[in-house]
């Protein structure tokens, strides 16, 4: 655990320096370009682009989470059970539709900019969260559910005080998956003029500048690893709190 | 009073509880016994509407429970579930405080009640309050489960094999506690058990179930002495009958005048304990003491008469 944590702290530190003072890595990135090419992307501020990238992912996954979790709650209530196949189908379509196609279809309706990217990421994020929430809510221990009715909780109290807290680690795992996918997928948003790190990569590709591609790719990659790890740690902590692990095991 | 009136529960056409009728008097303990799968849990769960009967009615103090909202009914009825069912994400204190919190007791009252119950079940509050259920032994979990059922001082307590996971010593203590609580607060208890000994010790009445049917509903003495069917007799254990009968009475209720040699026996002990002690010490009679005074004697001859089948 200790060396792993150290490595992550180091990665985070490097990332911050790269975003705030990219010129510090000038000599390193110069290794990948011809002498006439700029080694560091300067057509836009790397920090601003990264924050915009993160914001787009956060909004899209936030919306996916709200819709997917609500749907999963709905179809696990007695009155909503008949919607289960329908909502599964919707979430599956969201997943099987390639994000590029969603972008292409959304541009004529929403125009260029952030909106089509948000729609694509939102749709793409639905399924993992929906499926995980469904699993979490349908595999709760039988005797605990019985007890929650037995002590006289209303349906709403059971949902908010017992079912969701116990399912939370599994729901979070779904959110983690969707977030990491969205972090990578958001790069293609630059093709329709959303401000994401794809901009840096595309600039590199069109001018044959490997250093740009590397910068964009590295930032996305390190972000994905760090976010993935933090959410995993959060899940573990929650799972421990919900009694699936004892403190001694931790 | 719990009046169960020709209650039926069928699953896919198969009756699991089959036309059961019985009246459980207020302030009594009713022990439900029977083989596994005989419908005991299902019967119990119909009393707090966790299971909806296929037909028949259940009334509590004359009121049809179908007229009470399920969650309100359940807050009034303590329920100790088979296999404890503690909330794994809540501490021991939060688990025990569940019903009082739903009933909107004040924080101070809830906290005091939690400590009171933990002490009653011999779990030091300072040590156990903030533990999670996964940090307790099976027996401790079960005691917390029973404490949770008792928390809001319900008039009715449903218990589904509450002492199954306890070792004999703690089990005996828990049974004594239950009797003490039941007598002090006049709680009406319906207790499911596999253990005939427990049913006889705790039950004012014993309900014997087999394949969904209620075979006999009667005080222990009658169930032992006049079993309604061969199955009931088998459940009691033929060779155990005289001893079970003796275990029903205290020495105090069958004192003889006179004196005897050797160490005195406490008047609060059961006749079965007296019988065992006399055989073990090789005496034909022993003196009986109550509050430090000798009050009479108990003899093998008298015990032998009392152990015979009631006429
Ligand atoms: N929800 C259900 N659906 C179908 N069958 C059920 C259901 N609940 C209980 N049963 C059946 O009803 C019968 C009685 O079950 P119940 O739990 O009441 O038995 P029990 O007497 O409590 O047994 P045990 O002593 O093993 O706890 C069993 O055969 C069981 O399989
Ligand atoms: Mg049972």
Coordinates of C-alpha atoms and ligand atoms in Angstrom, one line a residue:
Chain A
X1 CA 0.0 0.0 0.0
X2 CA 2.7 2.5 1.0
X3 CA 4.8 2.5 -2.2
X4 CA 1.6 2.6 -4.3
X5 CA 0.4 5.6 -2.5
X6 CA 3.8 7.3 -2.9
X7 CA 3.7 6.7 -6.6
X8 CA 0.2 8.2 -6.9
X9 CA 1.2 11.3 -4.9
X10 CA 4.2 11.6 -7.2
X11 CA 2.0 11.3 -10.3
X12 CA -0.3 13.9 -9.0
X13 CA 2.6 16.3 -8.3
X14 CA 3.9 15.8 -11.8
X15 CA 0.5 16.4 -13.3
X16 CA 0.1 19.6 -11.4
X17 CA 3.5 20.9 -12.5
X18 CA 2.7 20.0 -16.1
X19 CA -0.6 21.9 -16.0
X20 CA 0.6 25.0 -14.2
X21 CA 4.1 25.3 -15.5
X22 CA 4.4 23.2 -18.7
X23 CA 7.6 24.9 -19.7
X24 CA 9.3 23.0 -16.9
X25 CA 9.1 19.9 -19.1
X26 CA 10.4 21.7 -22.2
X27 CA 13.5 19.6 -22.5
X28 CA 11.8 16.4 -22.0
X29 CA 9.1 16.9 -24.7
X30 CA 11.8 18.4 -27.0
X31 CA 13.0 14.8 -27.4
X32 CA 9.9 14.0 -29.4
X33 CA 9.8 16.9 -31.9
X34 CA 11.8 18.1 -34.8
X35 CA 13.8 21.2 -34.0
X36 CA 11.4 23.5 -35.9
X37 CA 8.4 22.4 -33.9
X38 CA 7.3 23.8 -30.5
X39 CA 7.6 21.1 -27.8
X40 CA 4.9 22.5 -25.6
X41 CA 1.3 23.1 -26.6
X42 CA 0.6 26.9 -26.3
X43 CA -2.4 27.5 -28.5
X44 CA -4.4 27.2 -25.2
X45 CA -3.7 27.1 -21.5
X46 CA -3.3 23.4 -20.6
X47 CA -4.8 23.9 -17.1
X48 CA -7.9 25.6 -18.6
X49 CA -8.4 22.9 -21.1
X50 CA -8.0 20.2 -18.5
X51 CA -10.5 21.9 -16.2
X52 CA -13.0 22.2 -19.0
X53 CA -12.4 18.5 -19.9
X54 CA -13.1 17.5 -16.3
X55 CA -16.1 19.7 -16.0
X56 CA -17.7 18.2 -19.1
X57 CA -17.1 14.7 -17.7
X58 CA -18.4 15.6 -14.3
X59 CA -21.6 17.2 -15.7
X60 CA -22.2 14.2 -18.0
X61 CA -21.6 11.6 -15.4
X62 CA -23.5 13.5 -12.8
X63 CA -26.5 13.5 -15.1
X64 CA -26.0 9.8 -16.0
X65 CA -25.9 9.0 -12.3
X66 CA -29.0 10.8 -11.5
X67 CA -31.0 9.3 -14.3
X68 CA -29.5 5.7 -14.0
X69 CA -29.9 5.6 -10.2
X70 CA -33.5 6.9 -10.4
X71 CA -34.4 4.4 -13.1
X72 CA -32.9 1.6 -11.1
X73 CA -34.8 2.6 -8.0
X74 CA -38.0 2.9 -10.0
X75 CA -37.8 -0.5 -11.5
X76 CA -36.9 -2.2 -8.2
X77 CA -40.1 -0.9 -6.5
X78 CA -43.1 -3.1 -6.7
X79 CA -45.0 -0.6 -8.9
X80 CA -42.1 -0.2 -11.3
X81 CA -41.2 -3.8 -12.0
X82 CA -42.9 -3.9 -15.4
X83 CA -40.5 -1.1 -16.6
X84 CA -37.5 -3.2 -15.9
X85 CA -37.1 -4.6 -19.5
X86 CA -37.8 -1.2 -21.1
X87 CA -35.2 0.7 -19.0
X88 CA -32.7 -2.1 -19.5
X89 CA -33.2 -1.7 -23.3
X90 CA -32.8 2.1 -23.1
X91 CA -29.5 1.8 -21.1
X92 CA -28.2 -0.8 -23.5
X93 CA -28.9 1.4 -26.5
X94 CA -27.0 4.1 -24.8
X95 CA -24.0 1.8 -24.5
X96 CA -24.1 0.1 -28.0
X97 CA -24.4 3.4 -29.9
X98 CA -20.9 4.5 -30.8
X99 CA -20.2 8.0 -29.2
X100 CA -18.9 9.2 -32.6
X101 CA -22.3 8.4 -34.1
X102 CA -24.1 10.2 -31.3
X103 CA -21.9 13.3 -31.9
X104 CA -22.7 13.2 -35.6
X105 CA -26.4 12.9 -34.9
X106 CA -26.4 15.5 -32.2
X107 CA -24.6 18.3 -34.0
X108 CA -27.4 19.1 -36.5
X109 CA -29.8 19.3 -33.6
X110 CA -27.6 21.0 -30.9
X111 CA -25.0 22.7 -33.0
X112 CA -21.3 22.7 -32.5
X113 CA -19.8 23.0 -29.0
X114 CA -20.1 21.3 -25.7
X115 CA -23.8 20.1 -25.9
X116 CA -23.3 17.2 -28.3
X117 CA -20.4 15.9 -26.3
X118 CA -22.4 16.1 -23.1
X119 CA -25.2 14.1 -24.7
X120 CA -22.8 11.4 -26.0
X121 CA -21.0 11.0 -22.6
X122 CA -24.3 11.0 -20.7
X123 CA -25.7 8.2 -22.8
X124 CA -22.5 6.3 -22.7
X125 CA -22.4 6.5 -18.9
X126 CA -25.9 5.3 -18.2
X127 CA -25.5 1.5 -18.6
X128 CA -22.7 0.7 -16.1
X129 CA -24.3 2.8 -13.4
X130 CA -27.8 1.5 -14.1
X131 CA -26.7 -2.2 -14.1
X132 CA -24.6 -1.8 -10.9
X133 CA -27.4 0.1 -9.1
X134 CA -29.7 -2.7 -10.1
X135 CA -27.3 -5.4 -8.8
X136 CA -26.8 -3.5 -5.6
X137 CA -30.5 -3.0 -4.9
X138 CA -31.5 -6.6 -5.8
X139 CA -28.8 -8.5 -3.9
X140 CA -29.3 -7.0 -0.4
X141 CA -29.3 -9.5 2.4
X142 CA -32.7 -11.0 2.9
X143 CA -32.7 -10.9 6.7
X144 CA -31.7 -7.2 6.7
X145 CA -34.5 -6.3 4.3
X146 CA -36.9 -8.3 6.5
X147 CA -35.7 -6.4 9.6
X148 CA -36.1 -3.1 7.9
X149 CA -39.8 -3.9 7.3
X150 CA -40.1 -5.5 10.7
X151 CA -39.0 -2.4 12.6
X152 CA -41.7 -0.4 10.8
X153 CA -39.8 1.6 8.2
X154 CA -41.9 3.1 5.4
X155 CA -40.9 2.3 1.8
X156 CA -39.0 5.6 1.5
X157 CA -37.2 5.1 4.8
X158 CA -36.2 1.6 3.7
X159 CA -34.8 3.0 0.5
X160 CA -32.9 5.9 1.9
X161 CA -31.7 4.4 5.2
X162 CA -31.0 0.8 4.3
X163 CA -31.1 0.0 0.6
X164 CA -29.2 2.8 -0.9
X165 CA -26.5 3.0 1.8
X166 CA -25.9 -0.8 1.5
X167 CA -25.9 -0.6 -2.3
X168 CA -23.6 2.5 -2.4
X169 CA -20.3 0.7 -2.8
X170 CA -21.6 -1.2 -5.8
X171 CA -23.2 2.0 -7.3
X172 CA -19.9 3.8 -6.9
X173 CA -18.2 1.0 -8.8
X174 CA -20.5 1.7 -11.7
X175 CA -19.9 5.5 -11.5
X176 CA -16.1 4.8 -11.4
X177 CA -16.4 2.7 -14.6
X178 CA -18.5 5.3 -16.4
X179 CA -16.2 8.1 -15.3
X180 CA -13.1 6.5 -16.6
X181 CA -14.7 5.7 -19.9
X182 CA -16.0 9.3 -20.2
X183 CA -12.6 10.7 -19.4
X184 CA -11.1 9.0 -22.4
X185 CA -14.2 9.4 -24.7
X186 CA -14.4 13.1 -24.0
X187 CA -11.3 13.7 -26.2
X188 CA -13.4 13.1 -29.3
X189 CA -15.6 16.0 -28.3
X190 CA -12.9 18.3 -29.7
X191 CA -13.9 17.2 -33.2
X192 CA -17.2 19.1 -32.7
X193 CA -15.5 22.1 -30.9
X194 CA -16.0 21.1 -27.3
X195 CA -13.1 22.3 -25.2
X196 CA -11.4 19.0 -24.1
X197 CA -7.9 17.6 -24.1
X198 CA -8.7 16.1 -27.4
X199 CA -7.8 19.5 -28.8
X200 CA -4.2 19.0 -27.8
X201 CA -4.0 15.5 -29.3
X202 CA -5.7 16.5 -32.5
X203 CA -3.4 19.5 -32.9
X204 CA -0.5 17.0 -32.5
X205 CA -1.9 14.6 -35.1
X206 CA -2.6 17.3 -37.7
X207 CA 0.8 18.9 -37.5
X208 CA 2.7 15.7 -36.9
X209 CA 3.8 16.9 -33.4
X210 CA 4.3 13.8 -31.2
X211 CA 4.9 15.9 -28.1
X212 CA 1.4 17.4 -28.3
X213 CA -0.1 13.9 -28.6
X214 CA 1.9 12.8 -25.7
X215 CA 0.9 15.7 -23.5
X216 CA -2.8 15.3 -24.2
X217 CA -2.6 11.6 -23.7
X218 CA -0.5 11.7 -20.6
X219 CA -2.8 14.2 -18.9
X220 CA -5.9 12.1 -19.7
X221 CA -4.2 8.9 -18.6
X222 CA -2.9 10.2 -15.3
X223 CA -6.3 11.8 -14.5
X224 CA -8.0 8.5 -15.2
X225 CA -5.7 6.5 -13.0
X226 CA -5.9 9.0 -10.1
X227 CA -9.7 9.3 -10.3
X228 CA -10.1 5.5 -10.6
X229 CA -7.9 5.0 -7.5
X230 CA -9.6 7.6 -5.4
X231 CA -13.1 6.2 -6.2
X232 CA -11.8 2.6 -5.4
X233 CA -10.5 3.8 -2.1
X234 CA -13.8 5.4 -1.3
X235 CA -15.7 2.2 -2.2
X236 CA -13.5 0.2 0.0
X237 CA -14.0 2.5 2.9
X238 CA -17.8 2.4 2.4
X239 CA -17.8 -1.4 2.0
X240 CA -16.0 -1.6 5.3
X241 CA -18.6 0.7 6.9
X242 CA -21.4 -1.4 5.6
X243 CA -20.0 -4.4 7.3
X244 CA -18.7 -6.4 4.4
X245 CA -15.2 -6.0 5.7
X246 CA -14.3 -5.7 9.4
X247 CA -11.9 -3.0 10.5
X248 CA -9.3 -5.6 11.4
X249 CA -9.2 -6.7 7.7
X250 CA -8.5 -3.2 6.5
Chain B
X1 CA -54.8 -10.2 23.3
X2 CA -54.0 -11.6 19.9
X3 CA -56.9 -13.4 18.2
X4 CA -56.0 -15.6 15.3
X5 CA -59.1 -16.7 13.4
X6 CA -58.9 -19.5 10.8
X7 CA -55.9 -18.0 9.2
X8 CA -54.6 -19.5 6.0
X9 CA -51.5 -18.8 3.9
X10 CA -50.9 -20.6 0.7
X11 CA -48.0 -20.4 -1.7
X12 CA -48.8 -21.5 -5.2
X13 CA -51.8 -23.3 -3.9
X14 CA -50.0 -25.2 -1.2
X15 CA -51.1 -24.3 2.3
X16 CA -48.2 -23.4 4.5
X17 CA -50.4 -22.3 7.4
X18 CA -53.7 -24.1 7.3
X19 CA -56.7 -22.8 9.1
X20 CA -55.0 -21.9 12.3
X21 CA -57.1 -20.4 15.1
X22 CA -55.9 -19.5 18.5
X23 CA -56.3 -16.8 21.1
X24 CA -53.2 -15.6 22.9
X25 CA -54.2 -14.0 26.2
X26 CA -52.6 -10.7 27.1
X27 CA -49.5 -10.7 29.3
X28 CA -48.7 -14.4 28.5
X29 CA -46.0 -16.1 26.6
X30 CA -47.1 -18.4 23.8
X31 CA -44.3 -20.8 22.6
X32 CA -44.8 -22.1 19.0
X33 CA -43.0 -25.4 18.4
X34 CA -42.9 -27.7 15.4
X35 CA -40.6 -29.3 12.9
X36 CA -38.7 -27.2 10.3
X37 CA -41.0 -25.9 7.6
X38 CA -44.2 -26.4 9.6
X39 CA -45.2 -22.8 9.1
X40 CA -44.1 -21.2 12.4
X41 CA -42.3 -18.3 10.9
X42 CA -45.0 -17.7 8.4
X43 CA -47.6 -17.6 11.2
X44 CA -45.5 -15.2 13.2
X45 CA -45.0 -12.9 10.3
X46 CA -48.7 -12.7 9.6
X47 CA -49.2 -11.1 13.0
X48 CA -47.1 -8.0 12.0
X49 CA -48.3 -8.1 8.4
X50 CA -44.9 -9.0 6.9
X51 CA -46.9 -11.8 5.3
X52 CA -50.5 -11.2 4.0
X53 CA -52.8 -14.0 4.9
X54 CA -54.7 -15.8 2.1
X55 CA -57.7 -15.8 4.3
X56 CA -58.8 -15.4 7.9
X57 CA -58.4 -12.5 10.3
X58 CA -56.0 -11.5 13.1
X59 CA -57.2 -9.1 15.7
X60 CA -55.0 -7.3 18.3
X61 CA -57.0 -6.2 21.3
X62 CA -60.1 -6.6 19.3
X63 CA -58.8 -4.5 16.3
X64 CA -58.5 -6.1 12.9
X65 CA -54.9 -5.6 11.9
X66 CA -55.9 -5.0 8.3
X67 CA -57.1 -1.6 9.5
X68 CA -53.7 -0.5 10.8
X69 CA -51.0 0.7 8.5
X70 CA -48.3 -2.0 8.3
X71 CA -45.4 0.3 9.3
X72 CA -47.4 1.7 12.3
X73 CA -48.4 -1.8 13.4
X74 CA -44.8 -2.9 13.2
X75 CA -43.5 -0.1 15.3
X76 CA -45.9 -1.2 18.0
X77 CA -44.8 -4.8 17.8
X78 CA -41.3 -5.9 18.7
X79 CA -39.9 -8.4 16.2
X80 CA -36.7 -10.4 16.9
X81 CA -36.0 -12.0 13.5
X82 CA -34.7 -15.5 12.9
X83 CA -30.9 -14.9 12.5
X84 CA -30.9 -11.4 14.0
X85 CA -31.0 -9.3 10.8
X86 CA -29.0 -6.4 12.2
X87 CA -28.4 -3.4 9.9
X88 CA -24.7 -4.0 8.9
X89 CA -24.0 -0.3 8.3
X90 CA -25.3 0.9 11.6
X91 CA -23.6 0.6 15.0
X92 CA -25.0 -1.4 17.8
X93 CA -26.5 1.8 19.3
X94 CA -28.1 2.8 16.0
X95 CA -29.5 -0.7 15.6
X96 CA -31.1 -0.8 19.0
X97 CA -32.4 2.8 18.7
X98 CA -34.1 2.0 15.3
X99 CA -37.7 1.9 16.4
X100 CA -37.5 4.7 19.0
X101 CA -36.0 6.8 16.3
X102 CA -38.8 6.0 13.9
X103 CA -41.2 6.9 16.7
X104 CA -39.4 10.2 17.1
X105 CA -38.2 9.8 20.7
X106 CA -35.8 12.4 22.0
X107 CA -32.1 11.8 21.5
X108 CA -31.6 11.6 25.3
X109 CA -34.3 9.1 25.8
X110 CA -33.1 6.9 23.0
X111 CA -29.5 7.0 24.3
X112 CA -30.6 6.2 27.8
X113 CA -32.7 3.3 26.5
X114 CA -29.8 1.9 24.5
X115 CA -27.6 1.8 27.6
X116 CA -30.3 0.3 29.7
X117 CA -30.8 -2.6 27.2
X118 CA -27.1 -3.2 26.7
X119 CA -26.7 -3.5 30.4
X120 CA -29.6 -5.8 30.6
X121 CA -28.0 -8.1 28.0
X122 CA -24.6 -7.8 29.7
X123 CA -22.9 -5.9 27.0
X124 CA -20.9 -3.1 28.4
X125 CA -22.2 0.1 26.7
X126 CA -18.8 1.8 26.7
X127 CA -17.4 -1.1 24.8
X128 CA -20.2 -2.2 22.5
X129 CA -22.3 0.9 21.7
X130 CA -20.2 2.0 18.7
X131 CA -19.3 -1.4 17.3
X132 CA -20.7 -2.6 14.0
X133 CA -22.6 -5.9 13.9
X134 CA -19.7 -7.5 12.0
X135 CA -17.5 -6.9 15.1
X136 CA -19.7 -9.0 17.4
X137 CA -19.9 -12.7 18.0
X138 CA -23.0 -14.6 16.8
X139 CA -24.4 -14.7 20.3
X140 CA -23.8 -11.0 20.9
X141 CA -25.5 -10.2 17.5
X142 CA -28.5 -12.2 18.6
X143 CA -28.8 -10.4 21.9
X144 CA -28.6 -7.0 20.1
X145 CA -31.3 -8.3 17.8
X146 CA -33.5 -9.0 20.8
X147 CA -32.6 -5.7 22.4
X148 CA -33.7 -3.9 19.2
X149 CA -37.1 -5.7 19.4
X150 CA -37.5 -4.5 23.0
X151 CA -36.3 -1.0 22.5
X152 CA -39.7 0.8 22.2
X153 CA -41.2 -1.1 25.0
X154 CA -43.8 -2.9 22.8
X155 CA -46.8 -4.6 24.3
X156 CA -46.4 -7.4 21.9
X157 CA -43.1 -9.1 21.2
X158 CA -42.7 -11.6 18.3
X159 CA -39.5 -13.7 18.6
X160 CA -38.3 -16.2 16.0
X161 CA -35.8 -18.6 17.5
X162 CA -34.2 -15.7 19.4
X163 CA -31.8 -17.8 21.5
X164 CA -30.7 -20.3 18.9
X165 CA -27.1 -19.2 18.7
X166 CA -26.5 -18.7 22.4
X167 CA -24.4 -21.1 24.5
X168 CA -26.3 -22.9 27.3
X169 CA -25.2 -20.5 30.0
X170 CA -26.1 -17.3 28.2
X171 CA -29.1 -18.9 26.8
X172 CA -30.5 -19.7 30.3
X173 CA -29.7 -16.2 31.4
X174 CA -31.5 -14.8 28.3
X175 CA -34.5 -16.9 29.0
X176 CA -34.6 -15.7 32.6
X177 CA -34.3 -12.1 31.4
X178 CA -37.1 -12.6 29.0
X179 CA -39.4 -14.0 31.8
X180 CA -38.4 -11.0 34.0
X181 CA -39.1 -8.5 31.3
X182 CA -42.3 -10.2 30.4
X183 CA -43.5 -10.2 34.0
X184 CA -42.4 -6.7 34.7
X185 CA -44.0 -5.0 31.7
X186 CA -46.8 -7.5 31.1
X187 CA -45.6 -8.0 27.5
X188 CA -47.5 -10.5 25.3
X189 CA -44.8 -12.7 23.7
X190 CA -45.1 -15.1 20.8
X191 CA -41.9 -17.1 20.7
X192 CA -41.0 -19.6 18.0
X193 CA -38.5 -22.3 19.1
X194 CA -37.2 -25.6 18.1
X195 CA -36.4 -26.5 21.7
X196 CA -39.1 -28.3 23.7
X197 CA -37.3 -27.6 26.9
X198 CA -37.4 -23.9 26.2
X199 CA -41.1 -24.0 25.2
X200 CA -42.0 -25.7 28.4
X201 CA -39.9 -23.4 30.5
X202 CA -41.1 -20.1 28.9
X203 CA -44.6 -20.9 27.6
X204 CA -47.8 -20.3 29.4
X205 CA -49.2 -22.0 26.4
X206 CA -47.6 -24.1 23.8
X207 CA -48.8 -24.2 20.2
X208 CA -47.6 -27.3 18.4
X209 CA -47.6 -27.0 14.6
X210 CA -47.1 -29.6 11.9
X211 CA -47.4 -29.2 8.2
X212 CA -49.2 -25.9 8.6
X213 CA -51.8 -27.2 11.0
X214 CA -52.1 -26.3 14.7
X215 CA -52.2 -29.7 16.4
X216 CA -52.5 -28.5 20.0
X217 CA -52.7 -25.2 21.8
X218 CA -52.6 -25.7 25.6
X219 CA -50.6 -25.1 28.7
X220 CA -47.4 -27.2 29.0
X221 CA -48.9 -29.5 31.6
X222 CA -51.6 -30.5 29.3
X223 CA -49.4 -30.8 26.2
X224 CA -47.1 -33.2 28.2
X225 CA -49.9 -35.1 30.0
X226 CA -52.5 -35.2 27.3
X227 CA -50.8 -34.8 23.9
X228 CA -53.4 -34.3 21.2
X229 CA -51.7 -36.5 18.6
X230 CA -48.9 -39.1 18.5
X231 CA -46.8 -36.4 16.7
X232 CA -47.1 -34.1 19.7
X233 CA -46.1 -36.9 22.0
X234 CA -43.1 -37.7 19.8
X235 CA -42.1 -34.0 19.9
X236 CA -42.1 -34.0 23.6
X237 CA -40.1 -37.1 23.8
X238 CA -41.7 -40.1 25.5
X239 CA -39.0 -40.9 27.9
X240 CA -38.7 -37.2 29.0
X241 CA -42.3 -36.8 30.0
X242 CA -42.0 -37.2 33.8
X243 CA -39.0 -34.9 34.0
X244 CA -40.6 -32.3 31.8
X245 CA -43.7 -32.4 34.1
X246 CA -41.5 -31.9 37.2
X247 CA -39.7 -29.0 35.6
X248 CA -43.0 -27.1 35.5
X249 CA -43.4 -26.6 39.2
X250 CA -41.3 -25.1 41.9
X251 CA -40.4 -26.8 45.2
X252 CA -42.3 -24.0 47.0
X253 CA -45.6 -25.1 45.6
X254 CA -45.2 -28.7 46.9
X255 CA -43.7 -28.3 50.3
X256 CA -44.1 -31.1 52.9
X257 CA -44.0 -30.5 56.6
X258 CA -41.1 -32.0 58.5
X259 CA -37.3 -32.1 58.4
X260 CA -34.6 -33.9 56.6
X261 CA -30.8 -34.3 56.7
X262 CA -28.1 -32.6 54.6
X263 CA -27.8 -29.3 52.7
X264 CA -31.1 -27.5 52.1
X265 CA -32.5 -26.8 48.6
X266 CA -33.8 -23.4 47.6
X267 CA -37.6 -23.2 47.4
X268 CA -37.3 -21.4 44.1
X269 CA -35.7 -24.4 42.4
X270 CA -37.9 -26.6 40.1
X271 CA -39.0 -30.1 41.2
X272 CA -36.8 -31.5 38.5
X273 CA -33.8 -29.8 40.0
X274 CA -34.9 -31.2 43.4
X275 CA -35.3 -34.7 42.0
X276 CA -31.9 -34.6 40.3
X277 CA -30.2 -33.3 43.5
X278 CA -31.8 -36.0 45.7
X279 CA -30.7 -38.8 43.3
X280 CA -27.2 -37.4 43.1
X281 CA -26.7 -37.0 46.9
X282 CA -28.4 -40.4 47.6
X283 CA -31.0 -39.0 49.9
X284 CA -34.7 -39.8 50.1
X285 CA -35.6 -36.3 51.3
X286 CA -34.0 -32.8 51.7
X287 CA -34.8 -29.7 53.8
X288 CA -36.0 -26.7 51.9
X289 CA -35.0 -23.1 52.7
X290 CA -36.5 -19.9 51.8
X291 CA -35.0 -16.5 52.5
X292 CA -32.4 -18.2 54.8
X293 CA -35.1 -20.1 56.8
X294 CA -36.0 -23.7 56.7
X295 CA -39.6 -24.0 55.6
X296 CA -40.2 -27.7 55.1
X297 CA -38.9 -30.6 53.1
X298 CA -39.2 -32.3 49.7
X299 CA -39.1 -36.1 49.3
X300 CA -38.5 -38.6 46.5
X301 CA -41.8 -40.3 47.2
X302 CA -43.7 -37.1 46.7
X303 CA -41.7 -36.3 43.6
X304 CA -42.5 -39.7 42.2
X305 CA -46.2 -39.1 42.7
X306 CA -46.0 -35.7 41.0
X307 CA -44.1 -37.0 38.0
X308 CA -46.8 -39.5 37.2
X309 CA -49.1 -38.9 34.3
X310 CA -51.8 -36.3 35.4
X311 CA -55.2 -37.9 35.8
Ligands
LIG1 N1 -42.2 -16.6 0.3 C1 -42.4 -17.9 0.2 N2 -42.7 -18.5 -1.0 C2 -42.9 -19.8 -1.1 N3 -42.9 -20.7 -0.1 C3 -42.6 -20.2 1.1 C4 -42.3 -18.8 1.3 N4 -42.1 -18.6 2.6 C5 -42.1 -19.8 3.2 N5 -42.4 -20.8 2.3 C6 -42.6 -22.2 2.6 O1 -43.5 -22.3 3.7 C7 -43.1 -23.4 4.5 C8 -43.1 -22.9 6.0 O2 -42.1 -22.0 6.1 P1 -41.7 -21.3 7.5 O3 -40.6 -20.4 7.3 O4 -43.0 -20.7 8.1 O5 -41.3 -22.6 8.4 P2 -40.7 -22.7 9.9 O6 -41.7 -23.5 10.6 O7 -40.5 -21.3 10.4 O8 -39.4 -23.5 9.6 P3 -38.0 -23.3 10.4 O9 -38.2 -24.0 11.7 O10 -37.0 -24.0 9.5 O11 -37.7 -21.8 10.5 C9 -41.8 -23.9 4.0 O12 -42.1 -25.1 3.3 C10 -41.3 -22.8 3.1 O13 -40.6 -23.4 2.1
LIG2 MG1 -38.7 -20.3 10.9

